[in-house]
Amino acid sequence: MIGIFDSGIGGLTVVRAIMDKLPDYDIVYFGDTARTPYGNKSGRTVVNYSLQNTEFLLDQGANLIVMACNTASSVATETVQARFNLPIYEVITPAVNQSLKMSKKMAIGIIGTRATISSGVYEEKIHEKVPDARVYSVSCPLLVPLVEEGWLKKPETRMIVKKYLHPLKVRQIDTLILGCTHYPLLKPIIAHKIGKRVSIIDSSMALAEEINHFLAENPQIDQGLSKNGKADFFVSDVTPQFEKTARSVIKQHITLKHVSL
Ligand code: DGL
């Protein structure tokens, strides 16, 4: 079973991409809706939450883990990979690889939570491969709560997105990484505000592709994953709003099961 976690429902954008690419594979999802957002918490807290979330998914029978959260990926990858002896995927590397493929001017913008942006992990990974790339990042702490609330098309959301993107617009970036798994839900607004000459990178598809490739090359791991096309969705807090937003992301009727970690 593939286990996927996020701080909330944003990681469902990754679930959707994995379901599209690997429709037979069983999935168990955990969204930590009671403790969201992670993006303004300390690294130590996010590492602890990530370890707990992974343990929960392992208890459910997961044998491959996806950290579908940029915040967790940027601060907890090393610790989680060192603690558990199974494939652990993060969302940052696929986004970086994709951005380097797309960018012609090597002028790349990144938006993400405070924790992700202040970790500097995107810049580091881009500069490892292209040392002279121009990289500009902006933290957007208000966007996760707006998405969790389902404010995907409100004029207030448009205004806030415009304000956050302004410094990137003036730098004339040609590629923008959505460095948070919640942001693909705001893609229409973001694309409109940043302008059509900028390529927008959402790591979910690239990640699903990478997992597909890995499983094809590692049949012993692939054989251990159950394939009945089943998906279970657990969250640490259920509200009608979370369910509504979750269904609109997954594009099918799903039930969120409550669990306390
Ligand atoms: N989806 C998470 C991410 O990718 C949101 C983090 C948060 O909860 O602040 O960073």
GROMACS .gro file of C-alpha atoms and ligand atoms in nm:
model
  271
    1MET     CA    1   0.000   0.000   0.000
    2ILE     CA    2   0.122   0.353  -0.075
    3GLY     CA    3   0.104   0.579   0.232
    4ILE     CA    4   0.077   0.953   0.174
    5PHE     CA    5   0.063   1.232   0.427
    6ASP     CA    6   0.027   1.608   0.441
    7SER     CA    7  -0.050   1.866   0.706
    8GLY     CA    8  -0.404   1.886   0.571
    9ILE     CA    9  -0.591   1.834   0.249
   10GLY     CA   10  -0.337   1.991   0.010
   11GLY     CA   11  -0.159   1.656  -0.023
   12LEU     CA   12  -0.468   1.525  -0.196
   13THR     CA   13  -0.338   1.698  -0.511
   14VAL     CA   14  -0.054   1.442  -0.493
   15VAL     CA   15  -0.299   1.157  -0.424
   16ARG     CA   16  -0.497   1.256  -0.733
   17ALA     CA   17  -0.184   1.246  -0.951
   18ILE     CA   18  -0.078   0.906  -0.809
   19MET     CA   19  -0.430   0.767  -0.859
   20ASP     CA   20  -0.422   0.884  -1.220
   21LYS     CA   21  -0.079   0.733  -1.287
   22LEU     CA   22  -0.112   0.415  -1.076
   23PRO     CA   23  -0.488   0.350  -1.058
   24ASP     CA   24  -0.463  -0.007  -0.922
   25TYR     CA   25  -0.237   0.068  -0.627
   26ASP     CA   26  -0.401   0.084  -0.284
   27ILE     CA   27  -0.352   0.415  -0.108
   28VAL     CA   28  -0.382   0.525   0.251
   29TYR     CA   29  -0.380   0.900   0.313
   30PHE     CA   30  -0.336   1.092   0.634
   31GLY     CA   31  -0.411   1.465   0.651
   32ASP     CA   32  -0.316   1.625   0.981
   33THR     CA   33  -0.607   1.870   0.973
   34ALA     CA   34  -0.609   1.916   1.351
   35ARG     CA   35  -0.251   2.048   1.351
   36THR     CA   36  -0.245   2.228   1.016
   37PRO     CA   37  -0.073   2.450   0.910
   38TYR     CA   38   0.278   2.311   0.952
   39GLY     CA   39   0.436   2.600   0.763
   40ASN     CA   40   0.462   2.838   1.056
   41LYS     CA   41   0.579   2.579   1.311
   42SER     CA   42   0.937   2.509   1.416
   43GLY     CA   43   1.143   2.250   1.232
   44ARG     CA   44   1.155   2.029   1.542
   45THR     CA   45   0.774   2.016   1.565
   46VAL     CA   46   0.734   1.939   1.195
   47VAL     CA   47   0.992   1.658   1.224
   48ASN     CA   48   0.800   1.508   1.519
   49TYR     CA   49   0.468   1.530   1.336
   50SER     CA   50   0.623   1.374   1.026
   51LEU     CA   51   0.758   1.078   1.228
   52GLN     CA   52   0.417   1.024   1.389
   53ASN     CA   53   0.236   1.049   1.054
   54THR     CA   54   0.473   0.797   0.897
   55GLU     CA   55   0.427   0.555   1.188
   56PHE     CA   56   0.049   0.582   1.152
   57LEU     CA   57   0.070   0.501   0.779
   58LEU     CA   58   0.300   0.204   0.850
   59ASP     CA   59   0.045   0.075   1.104
   60GLN     CA   60  -0.215   0.089   0.827
   61GLY     CA   61   0.006  -0.137   0.611
   62ALA     CA   62   0.194   0.119   0.399
   63ASN     CA   63   0.522  -0.004   0.253
   64LEU     CA   64   0.612   0.306   0.052
   65ILE     CA   65   0.572   0.656   0.194
   66VAL     CA   66   0.514   0.987   0.018
   67MET     CA   67   0.560   1.306   0.218
   68ALA     CA   68   0.309   1.508   0.015
   69CYS     CA   69   0.399   1.824   0.200
   70ASN     CA   70   0.680   2.061   0.104
   71THR     CA   71   0.717   2.180   0.461
   72ALA     CA   72   0.771   1.826   0.592
   73SER     CA   73   0.986   1.743   0.289
   74SER     CA   74   1.211   2.043   0.347
   75VAL     CA   75   1.276   1.992   0.718
   76ALA     CA   76   1.207   1.624   0.794
   77THR     CA   77   1.324   1.415   0.495
   78GLU     CA   78   1.661   1.319   0.639
   79THR     CA   79   1.523   1.217   0.978
   80VAL     CA   80   1.229   1.023   0.836
   81GLN     CA   81   1.449   0.844   0.581
   82ALA     CA   82   1.702   0.757   0.850
   83ARG     CA   83   1.436   0.626   1.089
   84PHE     CA   84   1.238   0.398   0.857
   85ASN     CA   85   1.377   0.132   0.632
   86LEU     CA   86   1.148   0.165   0.330
   87PRO     CA   87   1.120   0.397   0.028
   88ILE     CA   88   1.033   0.751   0.142
   89TYR     CA   89   0.951   1.007  -0.126
   90GLU     CA   90   0.955   1.384  -0.088
   91VAL     CA   91   0.805   1.646  -0.321
   92ILE     CA   92   1.092   1.891  -0.362
   93THR     CA   93   1.333   1.705  -0.591
   94PRO     CA   94   1.071   1.632  -0.863
   95ALA     CA   95   0.968   2.001  -0.865
   96VAL     CA   96   1.330   2.116  -0.894
   97ASN     CA   97   1.404   1.873  -1.180
   98GLN     CA   98   1.091   1.979  -1.364
   99SER     CA   99   1.168   2.351  -1.319
  100LEU     CA  100   1.518   2.306  -1.461
  101LYS     CA  101   1.368   2.131  -1.764
  102MET     CA  102   1.117   2.411  -1.822
  103SER     CA  103   1.316   2.727  -1.751
  104LYS     CA  104   1.490   2.885  -2.049
  105LYS     CA  105   1.633   3.191  -1.873
  106MET     CA  106   1.711   3.007  -1.549
  107ALA     CA  107   1.510   3.269  -1.364
  108ILE     CA  108   1.301   3.065  -1.123
  109GLY     CA  109   1.052   3.180  -0.861
  110ILE     CA  110   0.940   2.971  -0.565
  111ILE     CA  111   0.640   3.021  -0.344
  112GLY     CA  112   0.588   2.818  -0.029
  113THR     CA  113   0.522   2.827   0.340
  114ARG     CA  114   0.751   3.017   0.578
  115ALA     CA  115   0.921   2.695   0.693
  116THR     CA  116   0.985   2.576   0.337
  117ILE     CA  117   1.118   2.910   0.215
  118SER     CA  118   1.337   2.972   0.517
  119SER     CA  119   1.488   2.621   0.490
  120GLY     CA  120   1.645   2.736   0.160
  121VAL     CA  121   1.618   2.381   0.029
  122TYR     CA  122   1.486   2.477  -0.315
  123GLU     CA  123   1.770   2.725  -0.380
  124GLU     CA  124   2.022   2.469  -0.259
  125LYS     CA  125   1.894   2.194  -0.489
  126ILE     CA  126   1.866   2.428  -0.790
  127HIS     CA  127   2.215   2.572  -0.736
  128GLU     CA  128   2.363   2.223  -0.696
  129LYS     CA  129   2.264   2.160  -1.056
  130VAL     CA  130   2.280   2.512  -1.206
  131PRO     CA  131   2.506   2.730  -0.990
  132ASP     CA  132   2.428   3.055  -1.169
  133ALA     CA  133   2.049   3.016  -1.182
  134ARG     CA  134   1.862   3.321  -1.054
  135VAL     CA  135   1.629   3.200  -0.781
  136TYR     CA  136   1.378   3.417  -0.597
  137SER     CA  137   1.151   3.293  -0.322
  138VAL     CA  138   0.852   3.432  -0.139
  139SER     CA  139   0.674   3.281   0.159
  140CYS     CA  140   0.296   3.297   0.142
  141PRO     CA  141   0.167   3.208   0.491
  142LEU     CA  142  -0.192   3.312   0.422
  143LEU     CA  143  -0.250   3.074   0.132
  144VAL     CA  144  -0.276   2.741   0.318
  145PRO     CA  145  -0.558   2.859   0.549
  146LEU     CA  146  -0.742   3.007   0.249
  147VAL     CA  147  -0.725   2.671   0.068
  148GLU     CA  148  -0.826   2.471   0.375
  149GLU     CA  149  -1.127   2.706   0.403
  150GLY     CA  150  -1.214   2.642   0.039
  151TRP     CA  151  -1.166   3.010  -0.056
  152LEU     CA  152  -1.038   2.913  -0.399
  153LYS     CA  153  -1.204   3.183  -0.606
  154LYS     CA  154  -1.277   3.468  -0.367
  155PRO     CA  155  -1.172   3.822  -0.456
  156GLU     CA  156  -0.979   3.843  -0.127
  157THR     CA  157  -0.775   3.539  -0.230
  158ARG     CA  158  -0.699   3.699  -0.570
  159MET     CA  159  -0.579   4.016  -0.396
  160ILE     CA  160  -0.353   3.826  -0.158
  161VAL     CA  161  -0.206   3.613  -0.439
  162LYS     CA  162  -0.137   3.927  -0.642
  163LYS     CA  163   0.046   4.086  -0.351
  164TYR     CA  164   0.260   3.777  -0.287
  165LEU     CA  165   0.352   3.738  -0.654
  166HIS     CA  166   0.447   4.100  -0.710
  167PRO     CA  167   0.819   4.067  -0.616
  168LEU     CA  168   0.853   3.768  -0.849
  169LYS     CA  169   0.681   3.948  -1.133
  170VAL     CA  170   0.924   4.239  -1.115
  171ARG     CA  171   1.219   3.994  -1.133
  172GLN     CA  172   1.081   3.861  -1.461
  173ILE     CA  173   1.096   3.495  -1.371
  174ASP     CA  174   1.004   3.251  -1.647
  175THR     CA  175   0.922   2.955  -1.421
  176LEU     CA  176   0.731   2.942  -1.093
  177ILE     CA  177   0.747   2.645  -0.856
  178LEU     CA  178   0.436   2.587  -0.646
  179GLY     CA  179   0.637   2.490  -0.340
  180CYS     CA  180   0.338   2.379  -0.136
  181THR     CA  181   0.097   2.099  -0.219
  182HIS     CA  182  -0.198   2.325  -0.134
  183TYR     CA  183  -0.116   2.575  -0.408
  184PRO     CA  184  -0.219   2.370  -0.716
  185LEU     CA  185  -0.574   2.438  -0.595
  186LEU     CA  186  -0.507   2.808  -0.653
  187LYS     CA  187  -0.338   2.748  -0.989
  188PRO     CA  188  -0.596   2.934  -1.201
  189ILE     CA  189  -0.555   3.250  -0.988
  190ILE     CA  190  -0.176   3.214  -0.965
  191ALA     CA  191  -0.144   3.159  -1.342
  192HIS     CA  192  -0.358   3.463  -1.411
  193LYS     CA  193  -0.165   3.689  -1.174
  194ILE     CA  194   0.187   3.580  -1.271
  195GLY     CA  195   0.114   3.599  -1.644
  196LYS     CA  196   0.104   3.350  -1.925
  197ARG     CA  197   0.474   3.363  -2.011
  198VAL     CA  198   0.562   3.195  -1.683
  199SER     CA  199   0.558   2.811  -1.665
  200ILE     CA  200   0.402   2.684  -1.347
  201ILE     CA  201   0.550   2.374  -1.185
  202ASP     CA  202   0.336   2.149  -0.971
  203SER     CA  203   0.543   1.857  -0.844
  204SER     CA  204   0.258   1.605  -0.813
  205MET     CA  205   0.270   1.475  -1.173
  206ALA     CA  206   0.650   1.458  -1.178
  207LEU     CA  207   0.646   1.272  -0.847
  208ALA     CA  208   0.384   1.020  -0.968
  209GLU     CA  209   0.598   0.962  -1.277
  210GLU     CA  210   0.908   0.908  -1.062
  211ILE     CA  211   0.731   0.653  -0.839
  212ASN     CA  212   0.601   0.469  -1.146
  213HIS     CA  213   0.953   0.449  -1.283
  214PHE     CA  214   1.097   0.334  -0.949
  215LEU     CA  215   0.839   0.053  -0.918
  216ALA     CA  216   0.905  -0.066  -1.272
  217GLU     CA  217   1.275  -0.091  -1.184
  218ASN     CA  218   1.223  -0.248  -0.841
  219PRO     CA  219   0.982  -0.540  -0.890
  220GLN     CA  220   1.051  -0.680  -0.542
  221ILE     CA  221   0.907  -0.358  -0.391
  222ASP     CA  222   0.630  -0.338  -0.647
  223GLN     CA  223   0.516  -0.692  -0.565
  224GLY     CA  224   0.482  -0.597  -0.199
  225LEU     CA  225   0.230  -0.320  -0.279
  226SER     CA  226  -0.137  -0.424  -0.280
  227LYS     CA  227  -0.332  -0.344  -0.596
  228ASN     CA  228  -0.709  -0.348  -0.547
  229GLY     CA  229  -0.769   0.016  -0.647
  230LYS     CA  230  -0.869   0.101  -0.287
  231ALA     CA  231  -0.810   0.433  -0.112
  232ASP     CA  232  -0.865   0.522   0.253
  233PHE     CA  233  -0.855   0.878   0.379
  234PHE     CA  234  -0.778   0.958   0.741
  235VAL     CA  235  -0.765   1.302   0.900
  236SER     CA  236  -0.701   1.422   1.254
  237ASP     CA  237  -1.005   1.653   1.243
  238VAL     CA  238  -1.316   1.630   1.026
  239THR     CA  239  -1.534   1.926   0.939
  240PRO     CA  240  -1.792   1.957   0.659
  241GLN     CA  241  -1.561   2.212   0.493
  242PHE     CA  242  -1.265   1.972   0.487
  243GLU     CA  243  -1.488   1.703   0.334
  244LYS     CA  244  -1.619   1.942   0.071
  245THR     CA  245  -1.271   2.061  -0.029
  246ALA     CA  246  -1.133   1.705  -0.020
  247ARG     CA  247  -1.403   1.579  -0.257
  248SER     CA  248  -1.342   1.864  -0.498
  249VAL     CA  249  -0.967   1.784  -0.507
  250ILE     CA  250  -1.006   1.407  -0.550
  251LYS     CA  251  -1.299   1.462  -0.789
  252GLN     CA  252  -1.499   1.177  -0.640
  253HIS     CA  253  -1.711   1.109  -0.335
  254ILE     CA  254  -1.482   1.018  -0.047
  255THR     CA  255  -1.533   0.984   0.325
  256LEU     CA  256  -1.278   1.124   0.565
  257LYS     CA  257  -1.223   0.899   0.866
  258HIS     CA  258  -1.126   1.062   1.190
  259VAL     CA  259  -0.821   0.941   1.379
  260SER     CA  260  -0.630   1.091   1.674
  261LEU     CA  261  -0.257   1.036   1.670
  262DGL     N1  262   0.081   2.129   0.192
  262DGL     C1  263   0.181   2.175   0.286
  262DGL     C2  264   0.308   2.205   0.208
  262DGL     O1  265   0.323   2.151   0.099
  262DGL     C3  266   0.123   2.288   0.363
  262DGL     C4  267   0.204   2.321   0.478
  262DGL     C5  268   0.131   2.382   0.591
  262DGL     O2  269   0.054   2.313   0.654
  262DGL     O3  270   0.158   2.499   0.621
  262DGL     O4  271   0.396   2.277   0.251
   0.00000   0.00000   0.00000
